Short mmCIF file of C-alpha atoms and ligand atoms in Angstrom, two decimals:
data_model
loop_
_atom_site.label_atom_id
_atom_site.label_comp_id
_atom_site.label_asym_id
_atom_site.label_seq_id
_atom_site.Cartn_x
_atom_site.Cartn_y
_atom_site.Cartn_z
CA UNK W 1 25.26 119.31 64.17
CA UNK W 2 22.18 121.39 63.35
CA UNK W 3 22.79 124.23 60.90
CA UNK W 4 21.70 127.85 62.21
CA UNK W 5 18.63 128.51 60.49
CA UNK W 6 16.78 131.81 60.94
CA UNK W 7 13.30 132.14 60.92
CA UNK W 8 11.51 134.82 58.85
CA UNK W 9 7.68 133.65 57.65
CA UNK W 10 5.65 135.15 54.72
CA UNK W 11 2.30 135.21 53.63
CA UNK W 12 2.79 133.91 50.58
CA UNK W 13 2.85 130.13 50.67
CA UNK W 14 0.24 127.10 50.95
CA UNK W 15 -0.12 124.75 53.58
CA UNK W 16 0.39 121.23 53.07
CA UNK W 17 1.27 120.31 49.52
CA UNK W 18 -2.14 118.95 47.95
CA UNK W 19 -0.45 115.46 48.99
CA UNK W 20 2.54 115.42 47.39
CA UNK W 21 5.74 115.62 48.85
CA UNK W 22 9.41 117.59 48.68
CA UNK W 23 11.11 115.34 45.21
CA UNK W 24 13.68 117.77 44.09
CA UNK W 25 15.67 120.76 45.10
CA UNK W 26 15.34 123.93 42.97
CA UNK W 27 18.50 126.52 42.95
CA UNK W 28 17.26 130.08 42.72
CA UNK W 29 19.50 133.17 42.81
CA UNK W 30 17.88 136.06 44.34
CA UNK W 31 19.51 139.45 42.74
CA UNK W 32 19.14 140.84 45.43
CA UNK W 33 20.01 141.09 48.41
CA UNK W 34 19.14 138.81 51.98
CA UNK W 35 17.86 141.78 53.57
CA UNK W 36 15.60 142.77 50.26
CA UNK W 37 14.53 139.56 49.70
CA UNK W 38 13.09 138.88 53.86
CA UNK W 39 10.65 142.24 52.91
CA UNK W 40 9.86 141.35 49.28
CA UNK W 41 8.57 137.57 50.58
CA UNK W 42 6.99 139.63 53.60
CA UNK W 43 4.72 141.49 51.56
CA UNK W 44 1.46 139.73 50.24
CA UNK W 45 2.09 141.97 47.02
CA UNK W 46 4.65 139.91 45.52
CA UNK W 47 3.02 136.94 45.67
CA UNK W 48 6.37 135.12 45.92
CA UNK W 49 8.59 133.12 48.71
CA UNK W 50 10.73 130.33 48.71
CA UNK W 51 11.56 127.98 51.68
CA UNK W 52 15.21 129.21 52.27
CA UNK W 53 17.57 131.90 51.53
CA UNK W 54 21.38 131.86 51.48
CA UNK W 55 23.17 135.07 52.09
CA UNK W 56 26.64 135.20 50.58
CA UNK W 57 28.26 134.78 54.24
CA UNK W 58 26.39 131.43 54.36
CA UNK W 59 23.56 132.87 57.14
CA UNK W 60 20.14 130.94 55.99
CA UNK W 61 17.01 132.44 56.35
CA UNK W 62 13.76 130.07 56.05
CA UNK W 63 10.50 131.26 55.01
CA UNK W 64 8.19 128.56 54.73
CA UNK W 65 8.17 124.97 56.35
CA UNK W 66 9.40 122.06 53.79
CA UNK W 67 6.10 120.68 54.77
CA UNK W 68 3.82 123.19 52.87
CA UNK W 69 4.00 125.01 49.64
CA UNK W 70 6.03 127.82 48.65
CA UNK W 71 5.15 129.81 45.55
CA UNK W 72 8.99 129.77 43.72
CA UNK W 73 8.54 127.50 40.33
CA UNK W 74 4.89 127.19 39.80
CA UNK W 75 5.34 128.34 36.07
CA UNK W 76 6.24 126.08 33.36
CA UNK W 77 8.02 126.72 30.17
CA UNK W 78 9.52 124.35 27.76
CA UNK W 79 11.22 122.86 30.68
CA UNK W 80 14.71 120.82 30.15
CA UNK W 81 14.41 118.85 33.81
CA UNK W 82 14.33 115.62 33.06
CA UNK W 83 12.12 114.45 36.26
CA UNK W 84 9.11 116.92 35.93
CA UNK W 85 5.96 116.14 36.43
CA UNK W 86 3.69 116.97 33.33
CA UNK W 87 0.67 118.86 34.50
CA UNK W 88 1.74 119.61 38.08
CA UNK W 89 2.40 122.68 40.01
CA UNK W 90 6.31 122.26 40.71
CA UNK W 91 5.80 123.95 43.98
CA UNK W 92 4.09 121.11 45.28
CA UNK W 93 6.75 118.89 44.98
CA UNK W 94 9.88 120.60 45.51
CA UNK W 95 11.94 123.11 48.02
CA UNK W 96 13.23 125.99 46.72
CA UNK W 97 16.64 127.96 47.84
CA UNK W 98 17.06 131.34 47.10
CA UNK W 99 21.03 132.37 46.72
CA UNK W 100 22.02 136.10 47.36
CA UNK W 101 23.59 138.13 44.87
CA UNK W 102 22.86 138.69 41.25
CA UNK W 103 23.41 135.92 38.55
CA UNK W 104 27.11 137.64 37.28
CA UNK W 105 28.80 137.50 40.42
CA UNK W 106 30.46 134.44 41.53
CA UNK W 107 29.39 132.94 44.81
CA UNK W 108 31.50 132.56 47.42
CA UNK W 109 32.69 129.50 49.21
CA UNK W 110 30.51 130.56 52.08
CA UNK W 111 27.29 130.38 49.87
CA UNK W 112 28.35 126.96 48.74
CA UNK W 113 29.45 125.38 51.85
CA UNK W 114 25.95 126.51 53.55
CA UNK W 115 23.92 125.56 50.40
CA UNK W 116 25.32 122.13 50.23
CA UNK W 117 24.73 121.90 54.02
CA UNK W 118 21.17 122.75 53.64
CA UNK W 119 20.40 121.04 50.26
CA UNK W 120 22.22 117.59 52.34
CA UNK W 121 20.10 118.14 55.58
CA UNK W 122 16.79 118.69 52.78
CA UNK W 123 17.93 115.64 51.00
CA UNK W 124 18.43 113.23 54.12
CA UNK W 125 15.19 114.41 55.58
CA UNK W 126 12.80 113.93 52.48
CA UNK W 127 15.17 110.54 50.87
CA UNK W 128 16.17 112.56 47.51
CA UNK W 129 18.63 111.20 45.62
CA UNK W 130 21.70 114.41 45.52
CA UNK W 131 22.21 114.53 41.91
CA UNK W 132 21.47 116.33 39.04
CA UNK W 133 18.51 114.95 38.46
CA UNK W 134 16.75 116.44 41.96
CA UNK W 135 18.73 119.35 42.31
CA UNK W 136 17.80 121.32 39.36
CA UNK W 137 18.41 125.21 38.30
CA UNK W 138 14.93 127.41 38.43
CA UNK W 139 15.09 127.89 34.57
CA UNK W 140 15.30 123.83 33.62
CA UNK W 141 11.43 124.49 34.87
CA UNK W 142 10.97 128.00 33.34
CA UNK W 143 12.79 128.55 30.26
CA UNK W 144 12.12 132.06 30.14
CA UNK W 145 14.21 132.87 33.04
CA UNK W 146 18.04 132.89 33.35
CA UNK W 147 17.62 132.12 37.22
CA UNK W 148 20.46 131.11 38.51
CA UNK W 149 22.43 132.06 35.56
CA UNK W 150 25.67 129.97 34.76
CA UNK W 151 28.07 131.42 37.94
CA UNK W 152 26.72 129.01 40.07
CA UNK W 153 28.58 125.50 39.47
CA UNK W 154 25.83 122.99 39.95
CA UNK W 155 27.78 120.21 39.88
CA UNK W 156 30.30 121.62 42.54
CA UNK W 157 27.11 122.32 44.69
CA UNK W 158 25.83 118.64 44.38
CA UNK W 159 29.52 116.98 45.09
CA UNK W 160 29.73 119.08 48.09
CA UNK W 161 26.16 118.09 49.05
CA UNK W 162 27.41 114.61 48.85
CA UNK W 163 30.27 115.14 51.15
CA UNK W 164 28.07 116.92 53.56
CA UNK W 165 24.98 114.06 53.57
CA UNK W 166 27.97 111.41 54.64
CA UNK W 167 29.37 113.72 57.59
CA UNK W 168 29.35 112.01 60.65
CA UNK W 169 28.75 115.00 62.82
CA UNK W 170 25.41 116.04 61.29
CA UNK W 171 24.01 112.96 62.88
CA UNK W 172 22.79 112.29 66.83
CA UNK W 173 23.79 108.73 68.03
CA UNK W 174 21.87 107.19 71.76
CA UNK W 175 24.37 104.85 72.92
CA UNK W 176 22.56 101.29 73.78
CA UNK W 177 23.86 98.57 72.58
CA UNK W 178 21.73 95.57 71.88
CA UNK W 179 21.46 92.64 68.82
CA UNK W 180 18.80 92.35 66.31
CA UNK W 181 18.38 90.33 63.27
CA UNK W 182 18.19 91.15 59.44
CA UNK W 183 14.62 90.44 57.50
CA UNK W 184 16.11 90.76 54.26
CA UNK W 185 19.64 91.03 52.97
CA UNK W 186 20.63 94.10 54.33
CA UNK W 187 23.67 96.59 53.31
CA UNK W 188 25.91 97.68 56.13
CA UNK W 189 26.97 101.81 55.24
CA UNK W 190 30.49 103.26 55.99
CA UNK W 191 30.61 106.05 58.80
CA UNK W 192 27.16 107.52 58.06
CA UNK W 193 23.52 106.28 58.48
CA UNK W 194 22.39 107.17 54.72
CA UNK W 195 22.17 105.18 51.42
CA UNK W 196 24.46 108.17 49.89
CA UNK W 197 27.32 106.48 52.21
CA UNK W 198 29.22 103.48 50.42
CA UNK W 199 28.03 100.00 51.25
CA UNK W 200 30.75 98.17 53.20
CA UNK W 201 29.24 94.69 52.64
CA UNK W 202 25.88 93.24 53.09
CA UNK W 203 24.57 91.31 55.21
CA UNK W 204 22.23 87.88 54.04
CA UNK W 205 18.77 87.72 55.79
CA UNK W 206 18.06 86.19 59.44
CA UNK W 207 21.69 87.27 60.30
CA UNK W 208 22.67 88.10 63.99
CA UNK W 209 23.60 92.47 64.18
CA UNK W 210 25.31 93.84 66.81
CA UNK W 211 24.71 97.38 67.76
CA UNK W 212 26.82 99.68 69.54
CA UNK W 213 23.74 102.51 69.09
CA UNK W 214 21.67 104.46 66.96
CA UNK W 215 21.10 107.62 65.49
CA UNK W 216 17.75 108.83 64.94
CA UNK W 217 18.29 111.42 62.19
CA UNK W 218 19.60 109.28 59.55
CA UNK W 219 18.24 109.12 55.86
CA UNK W 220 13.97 108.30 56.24
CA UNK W 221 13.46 105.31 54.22
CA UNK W 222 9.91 104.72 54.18
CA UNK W 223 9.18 107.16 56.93
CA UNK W 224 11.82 105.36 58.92
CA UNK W 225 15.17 107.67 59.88
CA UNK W 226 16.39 105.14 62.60
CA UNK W 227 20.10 103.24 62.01
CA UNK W 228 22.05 101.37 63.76
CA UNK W 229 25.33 101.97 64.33
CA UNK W 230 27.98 99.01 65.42
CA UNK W 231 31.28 98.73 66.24
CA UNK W 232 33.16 99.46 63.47
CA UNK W 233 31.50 102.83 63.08
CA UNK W 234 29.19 101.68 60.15
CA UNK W 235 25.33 101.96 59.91
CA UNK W 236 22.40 99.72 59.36
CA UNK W 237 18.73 100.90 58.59
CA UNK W 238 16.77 99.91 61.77
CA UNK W 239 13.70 99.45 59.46
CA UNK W 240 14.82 96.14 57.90
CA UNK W 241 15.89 94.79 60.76
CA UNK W 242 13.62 92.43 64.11
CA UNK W 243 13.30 95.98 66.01
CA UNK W 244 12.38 98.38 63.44
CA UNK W 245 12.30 101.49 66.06
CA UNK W 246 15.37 101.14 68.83
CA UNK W 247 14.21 100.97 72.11
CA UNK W 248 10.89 99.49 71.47
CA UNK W 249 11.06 95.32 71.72
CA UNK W 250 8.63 94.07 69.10
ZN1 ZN X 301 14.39 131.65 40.37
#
């Protein structure tokens, strides 16, 4: 369920993020290579890093924690992203995935498959909407730059983000079953514990929920990644329900 991330470091990040948090995705391409870019981030000289890296047989190679700042966007030139925040560093507020190759050659499926992993797993963890809107190319900040260049299909890379944030297996489940009760009207989600999964129906508040289980890796809303899962297969977000956190009786 966990994708096989490597490692790495560099010395060229912040930590914490000056309290903001990850709000967007931004889609670098590195041209380079994997192996080039681990020494260039390595070296204080550059001055550069970014979170990830995606070699073009879909290994990933992190570099900084999602939690603290990675210096990948922080420059600002007549920017075409519609969700920018004037006056502030984009680093603090966004993750940044570097893409091996060079912006003319075509990525293979590999590179997407492991980029829409990662960008669903970054999505789910931080509650970002996966659209075009928070997953945006390096030069809709920096106009100057071609970064990523037009190979990459964006749009494939956010449908199969999609598909991957609603994939079953990505999630843990603890099987327990128990009952709780809705606080509010509350929408039950087919097969996967995330608001990207279609609501099935919804349920009005102070109604009776059985539970077969729950996962504890689904989307955080409100700092809350607990859902319930009953028997159908379908998910319900613990936090609006009588027991907020499984396990614990409130
Ligand atoms: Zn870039």
């Amino acid at each position: 369920m966990t994708l096989p991330i490597t490692w790495i470091g560099t010395p060229n990040r912040h930590k914490g993020r000056e309290g903001f948090r990850p709000e967007a995705v931004v889609v670098h391409i590195m041209e380079g290579t994997l192996a080039s870019t681990d020494s260039w981030f390595g070296t204080t000289e550059s001055r550069v890093s970014a979170h990830y890296g995606i070699a073009r047989d879909g290994r990933i190679h992190q570099y900084v924690g999602e939690s603290d700042t990675a210096f990948h966007a922080g420059r600002v030139w007549k920017p075409k992203w519609r969700s920018i925040r004037p006056g502030v560093n984009p680093n603090l507020y966004t993750v940044g995935i570097e893409h091996e190759g060079s912006g003319e050659s075509e990525w293979p499926d590999a590179m997407y498959t492991a980029s829409a992993k990662l960008i669903a797993e970054v999505c789910t963890r931080w509650s970002i909407p996966i659209d075009r809107a928070h997953i945006v190319g390096h030069r809709e900040i920096y106009g100057r730059k071609t970064c990523p260049n037009d190979v990459v299909d964006l749009d494939r890379l956010i449908a199969l983000a999609k598909a991957a944030a609603v994939t079953p297996d990505r999630f843990n489940f603890i099987p327990q079953a128990g009952t709780v009760r809705t606080r509010t009207a509350l929408h039950i989600r087919r097969g996967a514990p995330t608001t990207a999964a279609p609501v099935v129906r919804t349920a009005p508040p102070n109604d009776k929920l059985d539970y077969v289980g729950w996962c504890s890796n689904g989307m955080s809303v409100n700092g809350n990644p607990h859902w319930y899962r009953d028997e159908d297969g379908n998910y319900f977000w613990s936090g609006a329900t009588s027991r907020p956190t499984p396990g614990i009786v409130d």
